[in-house]
N, CA, C and O of each residue as an XYZ file, in Angstrom:
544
protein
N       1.047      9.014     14.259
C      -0.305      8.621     13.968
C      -1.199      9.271     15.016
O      -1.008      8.945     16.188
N      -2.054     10.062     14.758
C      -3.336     10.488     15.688
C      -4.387      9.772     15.366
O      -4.589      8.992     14.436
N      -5.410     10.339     16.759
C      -6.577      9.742     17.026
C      -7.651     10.568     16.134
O      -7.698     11.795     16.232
N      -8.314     10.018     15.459
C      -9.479     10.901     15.165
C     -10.475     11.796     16.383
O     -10.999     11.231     17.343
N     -10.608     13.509     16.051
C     -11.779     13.843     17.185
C     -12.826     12.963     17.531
O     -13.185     12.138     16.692
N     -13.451     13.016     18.795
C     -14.319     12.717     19.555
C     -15.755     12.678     18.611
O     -16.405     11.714     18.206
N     -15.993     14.380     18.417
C     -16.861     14.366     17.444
C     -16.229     14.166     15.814
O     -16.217     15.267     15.262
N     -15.868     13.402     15.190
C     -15.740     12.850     13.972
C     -16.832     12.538     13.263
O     -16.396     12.587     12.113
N     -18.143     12.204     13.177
C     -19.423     12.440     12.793
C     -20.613     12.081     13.873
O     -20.862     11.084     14.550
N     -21.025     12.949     13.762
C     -22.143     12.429     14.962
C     -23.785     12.079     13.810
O     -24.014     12.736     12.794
N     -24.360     11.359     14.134
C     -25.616     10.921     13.704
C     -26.570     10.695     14.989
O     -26.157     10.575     16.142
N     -28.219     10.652     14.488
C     -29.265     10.689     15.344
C     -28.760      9.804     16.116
O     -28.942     10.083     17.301
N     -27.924      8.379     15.849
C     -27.949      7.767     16.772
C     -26.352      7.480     17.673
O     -25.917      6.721     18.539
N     -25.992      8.345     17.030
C     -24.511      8.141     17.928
C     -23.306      8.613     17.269
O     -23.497      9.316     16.277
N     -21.841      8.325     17.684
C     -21.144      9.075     16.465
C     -20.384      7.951     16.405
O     -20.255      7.057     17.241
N     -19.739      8.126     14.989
C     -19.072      7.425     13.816
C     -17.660      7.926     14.227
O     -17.482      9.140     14.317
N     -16.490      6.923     14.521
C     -15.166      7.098     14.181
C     -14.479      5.367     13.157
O     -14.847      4.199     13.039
N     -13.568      6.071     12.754
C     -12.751      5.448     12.157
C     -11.148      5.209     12.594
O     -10.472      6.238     12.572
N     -10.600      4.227     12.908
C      -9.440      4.477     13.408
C      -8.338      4.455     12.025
O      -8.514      4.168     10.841
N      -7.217      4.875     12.759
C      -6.531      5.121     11.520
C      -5.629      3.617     11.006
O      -5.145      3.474      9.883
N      -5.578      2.857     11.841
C      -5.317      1.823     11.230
C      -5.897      1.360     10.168
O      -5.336      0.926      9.162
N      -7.261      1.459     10.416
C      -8.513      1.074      9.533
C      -8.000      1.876      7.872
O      -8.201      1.380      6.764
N      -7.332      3.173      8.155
C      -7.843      4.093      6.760
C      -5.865      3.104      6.192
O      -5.644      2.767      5.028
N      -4.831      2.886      7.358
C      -3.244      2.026      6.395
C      -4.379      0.683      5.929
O      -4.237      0.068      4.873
N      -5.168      0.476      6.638
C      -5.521     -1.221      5.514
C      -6.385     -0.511      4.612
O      -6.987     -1.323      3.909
N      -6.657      0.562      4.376
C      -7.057      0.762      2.969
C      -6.304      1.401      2.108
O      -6.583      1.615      0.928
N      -5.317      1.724      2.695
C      -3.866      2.362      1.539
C      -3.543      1.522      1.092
O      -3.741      1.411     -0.118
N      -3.015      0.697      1.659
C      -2.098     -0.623      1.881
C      -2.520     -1.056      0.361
O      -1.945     -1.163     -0.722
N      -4.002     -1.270      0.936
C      -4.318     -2.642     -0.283
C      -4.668     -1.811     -1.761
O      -4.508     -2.431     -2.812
N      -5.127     -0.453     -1.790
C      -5.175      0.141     -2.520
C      -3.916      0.461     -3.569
O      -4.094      0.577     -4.781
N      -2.792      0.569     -3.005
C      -1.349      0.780     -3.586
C      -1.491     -0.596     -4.179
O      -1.833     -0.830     -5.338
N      -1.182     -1.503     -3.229
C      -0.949     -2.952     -3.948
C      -1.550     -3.453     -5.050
O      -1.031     -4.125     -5.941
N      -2.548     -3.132     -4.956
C      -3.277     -3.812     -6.196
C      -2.865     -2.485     -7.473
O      -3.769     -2.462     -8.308
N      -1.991     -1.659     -7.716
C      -1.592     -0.976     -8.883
C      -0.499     -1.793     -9.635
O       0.452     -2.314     -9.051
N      -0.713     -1.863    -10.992
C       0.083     -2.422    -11.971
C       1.762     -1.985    -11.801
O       2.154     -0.848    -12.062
N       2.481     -2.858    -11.421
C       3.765     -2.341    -11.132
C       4.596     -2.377     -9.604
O       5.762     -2.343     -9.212
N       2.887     -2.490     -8.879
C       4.045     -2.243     -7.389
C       4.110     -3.707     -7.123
O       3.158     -4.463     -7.319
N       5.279     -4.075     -6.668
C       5.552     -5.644     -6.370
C       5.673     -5.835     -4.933
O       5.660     -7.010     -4.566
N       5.784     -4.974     -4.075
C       5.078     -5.164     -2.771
C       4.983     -3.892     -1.734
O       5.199     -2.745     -2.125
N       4.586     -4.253     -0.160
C       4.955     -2.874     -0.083
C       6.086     -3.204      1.262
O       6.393     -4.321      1.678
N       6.557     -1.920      1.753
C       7.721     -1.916      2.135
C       7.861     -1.563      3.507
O       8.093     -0.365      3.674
N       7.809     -2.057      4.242
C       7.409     -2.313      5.836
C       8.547     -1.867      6.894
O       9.599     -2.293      6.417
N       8.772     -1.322      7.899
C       9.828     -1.471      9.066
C      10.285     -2.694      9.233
O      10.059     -3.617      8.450
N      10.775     -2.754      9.985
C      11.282     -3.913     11.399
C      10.001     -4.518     12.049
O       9.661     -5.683     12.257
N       9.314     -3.121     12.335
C       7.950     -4.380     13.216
C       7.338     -5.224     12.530
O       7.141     -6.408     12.802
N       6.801     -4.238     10.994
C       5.944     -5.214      9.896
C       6.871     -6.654      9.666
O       6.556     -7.781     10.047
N       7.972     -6.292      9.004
C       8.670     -7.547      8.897
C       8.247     -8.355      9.731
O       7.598     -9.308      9.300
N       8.436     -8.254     10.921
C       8.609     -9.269     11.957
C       7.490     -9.891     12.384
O       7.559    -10.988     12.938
N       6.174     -9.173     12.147
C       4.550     -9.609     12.402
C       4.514    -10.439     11.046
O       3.501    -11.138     11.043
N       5.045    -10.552     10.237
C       4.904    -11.326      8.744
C       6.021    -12.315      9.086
O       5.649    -13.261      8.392
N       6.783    -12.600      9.496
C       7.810    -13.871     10.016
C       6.896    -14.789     10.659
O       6.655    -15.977     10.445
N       6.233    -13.574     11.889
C       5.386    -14.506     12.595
C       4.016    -15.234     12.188
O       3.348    -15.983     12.900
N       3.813    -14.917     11.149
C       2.555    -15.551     10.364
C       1.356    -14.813     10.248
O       0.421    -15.198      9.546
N       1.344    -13.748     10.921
C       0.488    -12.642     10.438
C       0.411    -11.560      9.463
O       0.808    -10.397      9.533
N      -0.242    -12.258      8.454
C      -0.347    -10.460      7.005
C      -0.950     -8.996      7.254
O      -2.079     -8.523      7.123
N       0.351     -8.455      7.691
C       0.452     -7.369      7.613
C      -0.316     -6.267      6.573
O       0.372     -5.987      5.591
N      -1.414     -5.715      6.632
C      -1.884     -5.010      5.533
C      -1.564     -3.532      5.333
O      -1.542     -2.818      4.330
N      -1.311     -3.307      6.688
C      -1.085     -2.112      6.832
C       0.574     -1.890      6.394
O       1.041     -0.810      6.033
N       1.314     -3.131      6.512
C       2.540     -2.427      6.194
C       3.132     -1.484      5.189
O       2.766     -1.646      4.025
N       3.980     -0.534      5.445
C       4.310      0.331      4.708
C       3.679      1.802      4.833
O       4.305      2.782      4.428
N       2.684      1.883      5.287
C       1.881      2.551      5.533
C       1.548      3.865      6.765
O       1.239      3.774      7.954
N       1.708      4.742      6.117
C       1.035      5.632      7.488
C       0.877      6.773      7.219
O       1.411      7.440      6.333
N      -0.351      7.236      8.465
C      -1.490      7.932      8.326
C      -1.243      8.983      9.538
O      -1.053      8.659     10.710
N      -1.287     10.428      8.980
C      -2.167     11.036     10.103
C      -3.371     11.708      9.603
O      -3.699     11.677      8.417
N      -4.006     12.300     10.497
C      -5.937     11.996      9.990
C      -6.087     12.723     11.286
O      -5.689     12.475     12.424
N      -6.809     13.733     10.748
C      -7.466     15.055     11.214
C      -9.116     14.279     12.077
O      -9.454     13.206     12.579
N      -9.870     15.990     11.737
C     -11.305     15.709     11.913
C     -12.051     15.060     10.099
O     -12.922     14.220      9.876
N     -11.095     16.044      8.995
C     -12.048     16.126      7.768
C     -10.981     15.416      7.207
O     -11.002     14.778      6.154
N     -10.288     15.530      7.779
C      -8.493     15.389      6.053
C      -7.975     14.176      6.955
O      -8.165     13.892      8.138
N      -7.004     13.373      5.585
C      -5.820     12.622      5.923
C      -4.639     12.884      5.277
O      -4.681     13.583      4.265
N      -3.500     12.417      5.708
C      -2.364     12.693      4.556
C      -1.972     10.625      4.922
O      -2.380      9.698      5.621
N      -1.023     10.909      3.952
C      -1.277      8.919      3.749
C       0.576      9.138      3.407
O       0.750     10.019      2.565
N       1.268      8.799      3.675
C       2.431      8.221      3.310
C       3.093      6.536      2.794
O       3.456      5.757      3.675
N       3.164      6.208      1.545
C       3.259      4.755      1.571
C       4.542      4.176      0.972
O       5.006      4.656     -0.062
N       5.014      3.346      1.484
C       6.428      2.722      1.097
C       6.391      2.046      0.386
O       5.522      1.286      0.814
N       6.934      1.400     -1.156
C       6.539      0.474     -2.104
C       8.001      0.026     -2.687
O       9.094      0.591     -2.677
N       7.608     -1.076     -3.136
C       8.952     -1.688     -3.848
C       8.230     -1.959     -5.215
O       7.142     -2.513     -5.372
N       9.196     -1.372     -6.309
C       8.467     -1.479     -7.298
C       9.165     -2.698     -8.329
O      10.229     -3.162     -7.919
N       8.639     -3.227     -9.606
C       8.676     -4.236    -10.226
C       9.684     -3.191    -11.282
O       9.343     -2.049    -11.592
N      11.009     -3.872    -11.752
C      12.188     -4.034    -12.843
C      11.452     -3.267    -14.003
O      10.439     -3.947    -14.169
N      11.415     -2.413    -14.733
C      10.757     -1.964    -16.292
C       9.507     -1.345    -15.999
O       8.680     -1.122    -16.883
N       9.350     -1.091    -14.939
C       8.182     -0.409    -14.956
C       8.482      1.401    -14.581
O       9.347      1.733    -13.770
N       7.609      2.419    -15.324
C       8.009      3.855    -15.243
C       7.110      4.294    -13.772
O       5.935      4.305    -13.403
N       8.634      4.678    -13.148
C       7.829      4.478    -11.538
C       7.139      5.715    -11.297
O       6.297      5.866    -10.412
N       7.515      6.591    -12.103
C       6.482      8.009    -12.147
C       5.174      7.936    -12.413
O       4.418      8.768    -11.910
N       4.714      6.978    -13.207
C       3.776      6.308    -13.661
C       2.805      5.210    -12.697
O       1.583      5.084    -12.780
N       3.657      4.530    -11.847
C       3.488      3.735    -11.098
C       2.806      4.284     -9.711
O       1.844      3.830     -9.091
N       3.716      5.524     -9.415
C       3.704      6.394     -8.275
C       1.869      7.394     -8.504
O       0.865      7.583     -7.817
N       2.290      7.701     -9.671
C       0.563      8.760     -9.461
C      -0.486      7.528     -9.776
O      -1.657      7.731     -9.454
N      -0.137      6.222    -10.404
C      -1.296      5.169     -9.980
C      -1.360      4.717     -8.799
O      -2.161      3.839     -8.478
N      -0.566      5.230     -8.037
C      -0.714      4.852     -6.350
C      -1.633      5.979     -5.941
O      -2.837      5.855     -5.721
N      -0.711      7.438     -5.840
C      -1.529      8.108     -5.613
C      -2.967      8.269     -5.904
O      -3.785      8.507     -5.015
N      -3.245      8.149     -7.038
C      -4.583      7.889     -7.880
C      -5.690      6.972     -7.511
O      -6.873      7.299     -7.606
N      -5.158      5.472     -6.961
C      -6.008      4.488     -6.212
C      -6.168      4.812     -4.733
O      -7.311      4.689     -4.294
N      -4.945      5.316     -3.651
C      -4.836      5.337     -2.158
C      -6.297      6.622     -2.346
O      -7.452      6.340     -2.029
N      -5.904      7.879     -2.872
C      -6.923      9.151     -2.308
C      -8.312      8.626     -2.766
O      -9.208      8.728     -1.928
N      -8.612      8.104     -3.915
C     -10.171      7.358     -4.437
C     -10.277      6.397     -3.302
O     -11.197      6.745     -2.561
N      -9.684      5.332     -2.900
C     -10.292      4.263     -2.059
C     -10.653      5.339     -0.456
O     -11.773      5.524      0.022
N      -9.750      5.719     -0.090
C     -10.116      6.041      1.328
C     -11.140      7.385      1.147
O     -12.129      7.104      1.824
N     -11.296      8.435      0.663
C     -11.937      9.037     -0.269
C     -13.764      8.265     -0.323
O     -14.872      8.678      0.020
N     -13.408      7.394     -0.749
C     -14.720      6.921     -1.402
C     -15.507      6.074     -0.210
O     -16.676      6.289      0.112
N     -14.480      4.877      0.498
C     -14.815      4.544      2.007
C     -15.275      4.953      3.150
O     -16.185      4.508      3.849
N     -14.109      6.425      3.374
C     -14.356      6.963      4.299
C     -14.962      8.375      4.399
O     -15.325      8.808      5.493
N     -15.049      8.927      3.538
C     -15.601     10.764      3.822
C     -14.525     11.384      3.667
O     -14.632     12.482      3.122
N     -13.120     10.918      4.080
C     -11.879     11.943      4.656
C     -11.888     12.664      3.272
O     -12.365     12.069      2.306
N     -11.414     13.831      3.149
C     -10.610     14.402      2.316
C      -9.439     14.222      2.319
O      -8.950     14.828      3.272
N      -8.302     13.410      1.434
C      -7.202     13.258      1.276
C      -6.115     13.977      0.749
O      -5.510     13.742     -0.296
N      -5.881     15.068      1.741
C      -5.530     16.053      1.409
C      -3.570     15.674      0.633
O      -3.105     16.368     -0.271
N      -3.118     14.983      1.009
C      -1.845     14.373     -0.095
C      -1.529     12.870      0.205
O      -2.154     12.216      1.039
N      -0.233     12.259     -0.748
C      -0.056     11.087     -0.817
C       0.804     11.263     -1.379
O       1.029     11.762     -2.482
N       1.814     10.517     -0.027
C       3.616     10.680     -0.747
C       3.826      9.228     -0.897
O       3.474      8.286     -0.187
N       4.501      9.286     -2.021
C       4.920      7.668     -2.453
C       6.303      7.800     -2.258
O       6.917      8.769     -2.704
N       6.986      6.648     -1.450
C       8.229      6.513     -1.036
C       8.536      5.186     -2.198
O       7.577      4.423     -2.318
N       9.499      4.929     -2.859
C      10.156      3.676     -3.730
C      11.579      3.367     -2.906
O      12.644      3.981     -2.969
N      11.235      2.259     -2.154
C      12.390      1.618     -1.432
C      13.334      0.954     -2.090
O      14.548      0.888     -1.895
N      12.590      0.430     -2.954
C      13.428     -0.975     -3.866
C      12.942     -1.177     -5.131
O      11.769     -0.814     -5.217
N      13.403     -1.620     -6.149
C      12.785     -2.446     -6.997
C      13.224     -3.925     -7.338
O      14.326     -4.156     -6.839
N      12.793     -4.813     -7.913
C      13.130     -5.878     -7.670
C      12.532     -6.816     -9.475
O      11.456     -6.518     -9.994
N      13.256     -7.612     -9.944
C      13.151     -8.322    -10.715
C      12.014     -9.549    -10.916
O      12.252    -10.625    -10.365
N      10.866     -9.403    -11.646
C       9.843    -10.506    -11.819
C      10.495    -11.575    -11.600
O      10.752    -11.768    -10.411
N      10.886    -12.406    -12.387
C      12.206    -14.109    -12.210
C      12.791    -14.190    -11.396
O      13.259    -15.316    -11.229
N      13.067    -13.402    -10.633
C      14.504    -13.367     -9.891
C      14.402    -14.285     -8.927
O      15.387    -14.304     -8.189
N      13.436    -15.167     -8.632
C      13.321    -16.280     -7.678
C      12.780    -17.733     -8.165
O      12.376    -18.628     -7.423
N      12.873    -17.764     -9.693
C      13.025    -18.923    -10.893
C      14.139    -19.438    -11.358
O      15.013    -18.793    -11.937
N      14.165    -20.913    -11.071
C      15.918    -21.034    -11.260
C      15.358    -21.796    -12.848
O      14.381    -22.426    -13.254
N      16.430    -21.366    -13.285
C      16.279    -21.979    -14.849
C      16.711    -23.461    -14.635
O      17.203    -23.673    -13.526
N      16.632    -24.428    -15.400
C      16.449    -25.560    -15.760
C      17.423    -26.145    -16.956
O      17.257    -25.889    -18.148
N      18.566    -27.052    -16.369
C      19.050    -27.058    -17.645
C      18.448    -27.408    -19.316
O      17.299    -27.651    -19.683
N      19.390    -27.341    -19.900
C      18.450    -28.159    -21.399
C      18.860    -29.464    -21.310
O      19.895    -29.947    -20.851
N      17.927    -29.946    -21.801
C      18.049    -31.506    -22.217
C      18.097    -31.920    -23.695
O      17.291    -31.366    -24.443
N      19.006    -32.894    -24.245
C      19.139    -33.427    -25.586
C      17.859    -33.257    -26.577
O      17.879    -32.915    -27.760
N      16.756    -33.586    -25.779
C      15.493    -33.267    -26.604
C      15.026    -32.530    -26.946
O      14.205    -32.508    -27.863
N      15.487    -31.525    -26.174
C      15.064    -29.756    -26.170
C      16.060    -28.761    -26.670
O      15.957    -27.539    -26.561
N      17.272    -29.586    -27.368
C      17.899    -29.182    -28.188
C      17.806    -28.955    -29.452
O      18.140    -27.993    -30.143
N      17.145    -30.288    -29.761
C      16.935    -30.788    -30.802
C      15.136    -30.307    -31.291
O      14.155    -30.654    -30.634
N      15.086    -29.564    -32.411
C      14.109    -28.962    -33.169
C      14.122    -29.203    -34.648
O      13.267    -28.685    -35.366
């Protein structure tokens, strides 16, 4: 991860930086909110800042970031039936528009990593039947 230049925009009244943490909490949440990704996919540290009760936004995420350009790398676990090729350029498609549109950067690529996928139900325990609910 780098620092953005010194001069990164200068205006009449001073200059403008952005840190790059700032541009993973806008990947982050940008990926997430695409139809299909079921979460995103963090190290050891993220894990462990999310044990501790802090939401991680940035997890999964990372950035290096020029003066003009970024490149964005993001880790995702995707949802059972969903076409992750599909899934993947709606990542790409939301991460370069949000930071893009936020920040000025030119987003020069966006690699989508698929760690996992994982089953909608899979943490619903079924319920037995009952005599009544047999009966129709």
């Amino acid at each position: 991860m780098s620092t953005l230049a010194e001069d990164y925009e200068k205006t009449e009244m001073g200059t403008i930086q952005i840190a790059p943490e700032v541009i993973e909490i806008i990947a982050g949440m940008a990926a997430a909110e695409v139809p299909g990704v079921a979460g995103m996919s963090g190290g050891f540290a993220g894990d462990i800042a999310e044990f501790l009760g802090r939401k991680n936004m940035a997890k999964g995420v990372k950035v290096e970031v020029g003066q003009r350009e970024a490149s964005i790398d993001v880790s995702v676990v995707i949802e059972f039936g969903m076409r992750i090729p599909e899934v993947a350029s709606g990542i790409q498609h939301n991460v370069k528009q949000a930071i893009e549109s936020m920040t000025g950067l030119n987003v020069v690529q966006v690699n989508v990593h698929i760690h996992d996928v994982v089953f909608k139900g899979a943490d619903k325990v079924e319920e037995p039947e009952t005599p009544a609910q047999r009966v129709k």
